[in-house]
Amino acid sequence: MPLLCVNVDHVATVRQARLGTEPDPVVAAAMCELAGAAGIIMHLREDRRHVQDRDIDLISQTIQTKFNFEMAATAEMQTIALKINPATVCLVPEKRAELTTEGGLNCVGQEERFIKYLTPLHAAGVRSSLFIDADPAQIKASHKIGAEYVEIHTGHFADAKNRTEQKTELARIIDGIKMSQDLGLKVNLGHGLNYTNILDFAEVEGICEYSIGHSIMARAILVGIDRAVKDMVEIIRTFAD
Ligand code: PXP
């Protein structure tokens, strides 16, 4: 069965709105785990707009499932990852002005750089994932880099303006999943997935993890974290393995 990993960045966003101490994303993470999440994701941005260093330190001490540390491929983040030793690092592109991660990482032509960047992390037992668009060139480059996972960006699919555009994006993602799997890459999906659009992936085989933040936290504000996570776990439970 595919697993649900919950991104708790939005809990930190609410806290940072008042620069205070609540709500605590580390507490939210524990509640997500109790409700059935198989992993927790936090993205420590260079500008520290939501998740803080303290959150990363605490989650790495309290996690009961597995921690997926989302980060830009900078020297600072590599040092932090080596210190906290997460289960996985997911490399993402990062732009200061963006509202959220806007697209996949560019791995083409960067193979040597990423191999060098990931070598000490792999040596420390940290698994690697590359957040990429469903683009054959990016998939081939990810394979060359030797990442264990690719997380295929579902944002363009989620943002499609109509069903025709959405189906085109879906077909592109499904081709990308197949190509990645044929190359031996494990495949996760993430960005913009919600309680309805995720159903389009129900029949797609071999997805390891769904990485979901916004839609779960949006629902959690209204019905609570426990119910919001359980609702998504229930949907994913019915999917093809
Ligand atoms: N995967 C990656 C790499 C992301 O950057 C994000 C957003 O932080 C997500 C998944 C989750 O996206 P959403 O919040 O839209 O569910």
mmCIF file with all atom_site columns, C-alpha atoms and ligand atoms in Angstrom, residues 7 9-10 41 43 45 50 70 90-92 100-101 131 151 189-193 211-216, ligand 1:
data_model
loop_
_atom_site.group_PDB
_atom_site.id
_atom_site.type_symbol
_atom_site.label_atom_id
_atom_site.label_alt_id
_atom_site.label_comp_id
_atom_site.label_asym_id
_atom_site.label_entity_id
_atom_site.label_seq_id
_atom_site.pdbx_PDB_ins_code
_atom_site.Cartn_x
_atom_site.Cartn_y
_atom_site.Cartn_z
_atom_site.occupancy
_atom_site.B_iso_or_equiv
_atom_site.pdbx_formal_charge
_atom_site.auth_seq_id
_atom_site.auth_comp_id
_atom_site.auth_asym_id
_atom_site.auth_atom_id
_atom_site.pdbx_PDB_model_num
ATOM   1  C CA . ASN A 1 7   ? 4.022  17.993 5.528  1.00 0.00 ? 7   ASN A CA 1
ATOM   2  C CA . ASP A 1 9   ? 5.034  23.398 7.270  1.00 0.00 ? 9   ASP A CA 1
ATOM   3  C CA . HIS A 1 10  ? 1.650  25.125 7.306  1.00 0.00 ? 10  HIS A CA 1
ATOM   4  C CA . ILE A 1 41  ? 7.947  16.213 6.225  1.00 0.00 ? 41  ILE A CA 1
ATOM   5  C CA . HIS A 1 43  ? 10.981 22.088 4.691  1.00 0.00 ? 43  HIS A CA 1
ATOM   6  C CA . ARG A 1 45  ? 13.819 27.250 4.030  1.00 0.00 ? 45  ARG A CA 1
ATOM   7  C CA . HIS A 1 50  ? 7.865  28.848 8.468  1.00 0.00 ? 50  HIS A CA 1
ATOM   8  C CA . GLU A 1 70  ? 12.966 18.842 2.500  1.00 0.00 ? 70  GLU A CA 1
ATOM   9  C CA . CYS A 1 90  ? 14.356 15.583 -0.481 1.00 0.00 ? 90  CYS A CA 1
ATOM   10 C CA . LEU A 1 91  ? 16.194 18.159 -2.566 1.00 0.00 ? 91  LEU A CA 1
ATOM   11 C CA . VAL A 1 92  ? 13.955 20.928 -3.855 1.00 0.00 ? 92  VAL A CA 1
ATOM   12 C CA . THR A 1 100 ? 5.499  27.590 -2.349 1.00 0.00 ? 100 THR A CA 1
ATOM   13 C CA . THR A 1 101 ? 7.836  25.325 -4.334 1.00 0.00 ? 101 THR A CA 1
ATOM   14 C CA . PHE A 1 131 ? 11.774 16.576 -6.426 1.00 0.00 ? 131 PHE A CA 1
ATOM   15 C CA . GLU A 1 151 ? 9.285  12.771 -5.948 1.00 0.00 ? 151 GLU A CA 1
ATOM   16 C CA . LEU A 1 189 ? 4.278  12.044 -5.557 1.00 0.00 ? 189 LEU A CA 1
ATOM   17 C CA . GLY A 1 190 ? 3.632  15.467 -4.130 1.00 0.00 ? 190 GLY A CA 1
ATOM   18 C CA . HIS A 1 191 ? 2.399  19.000 -4.419 1.00 0.00 ? 191 HIS A CA 1
ATOM   19 C CA . GLY A 1 192 ? -1.171 20.209 -4.661 1.00 0.00 ? 192 GLY A CA 1
ATOM   20 C CA . LEU A 1 193 ? -2.726 16.817 -3.971 1.00 0.00 ? 193 LEU A CA 1
ATOM   21 C CA . SER A 1 211 ? 3.637  13.844 0.264  1.00 0.00 ? 211 SER A CA 1
ATOM   22 C CA . ILE A 1 212 ? 0.746  16.095 1.261  1.00 0.00 ? 212 ILE A CA 1
ATOM   23 C CA . GLY A 1 213 ? 0.586  19.249 3.319  1.00 0.00 ? 213 GLY A CA 1
ATOM   24 C CA . HIS A 1 214 ? -1.787 22.041 2.429  1.00 0.00 ? 214 HIS A CA 1
ATOM   25 C CA . SER A 1 215 ? -5.024 20.135 1.852  1.00 0.00 ? 215 SER A CA 1
ATOM   26 C CA . ILE A 1 216 ? -4.623 18.119 5.058  1.00 0.00 ? 216 ILE A CA 1
HETATM 27 N N1 . PXP B 2 .   ? 6.441  17.978 -1.959 1.00 0.00 ? 1   PXP B N1 1
HETATM 28 C C1 . PXP B 2 .   ? 7.260  19.049 -2.043 1.00 0.00 ? 1   PXP B C1 1
HETATM 29 C C2 . PXP B 2 .   ? 8.640  18.810 -2.591 1.00 0.00 ? 1   PXP B C2 1
HETATM 30 C C3 . PXP B 2 .   ? 6.864  20.315 -1.607 1.00 0.00 ? 1   PXP B C3 1
HETATM 31 O O1 . PXP B 2 .   ? 7.712  21.356 -1.703 1.00 0.00 ? 1   PXP B O1 1
HETATM 32 C C4 . PXP B 2 .   ? 5.578  20.472 -1.046 1.00 0.00 ? 1   PXP B C4 1
HETATM 33 C C5 . PXP B 2 .   ? 5.140  21.803 -0.534 1.00 0.00 ? 1   PXP B C5 1
HETATM 34 O O2 . PXP B 2 .   ? 5.862  22.164 0.563  1.00 0.00 ? 1   PXP B O2 1
HETATM 35 C C6 . PXP B 2 .   ? 4.762  19.331 -0.965 1.00 0.00 ? 1   PXP B C6 1
HETATM 36 C C7 . PXP B 2 .   ? 5.210  18.112 -1.447 1.00 0.00 ? 1   PXP B C7 1
HETATM 37 C C8 . PXP B 2 .   ? 3.400  19.391 -0.374 1.00 0.00 ? 1   PXP B C8 1
HETATM 38 O O3 . PXP B 2 .   ? 2.582  20.179 -1.185 1.00 0.00 ? 1   PXP B O3 1
HETATM 39 P P1 . PXP B 2 .   ? 1.142  20.598 -0.676 1.00 0.00 ? 1   PXP B P1 1
HETATM 40 O O4 . PXP B 2 .   ? 1.344  21.452 0.531  1.00 0.00 ? 1   PXP B O4 1
HETATM 41 O O5 . PXP B 2 .   ? 0.570  21.345 -1.841 1.00 0.00 ? 1   PXP B O5 1
HETATM 42 O O6 . PXP B 2 .   ? 0.400  19.342 -0.355 1.00 0.00 ? 1   PXP B O6 1
#
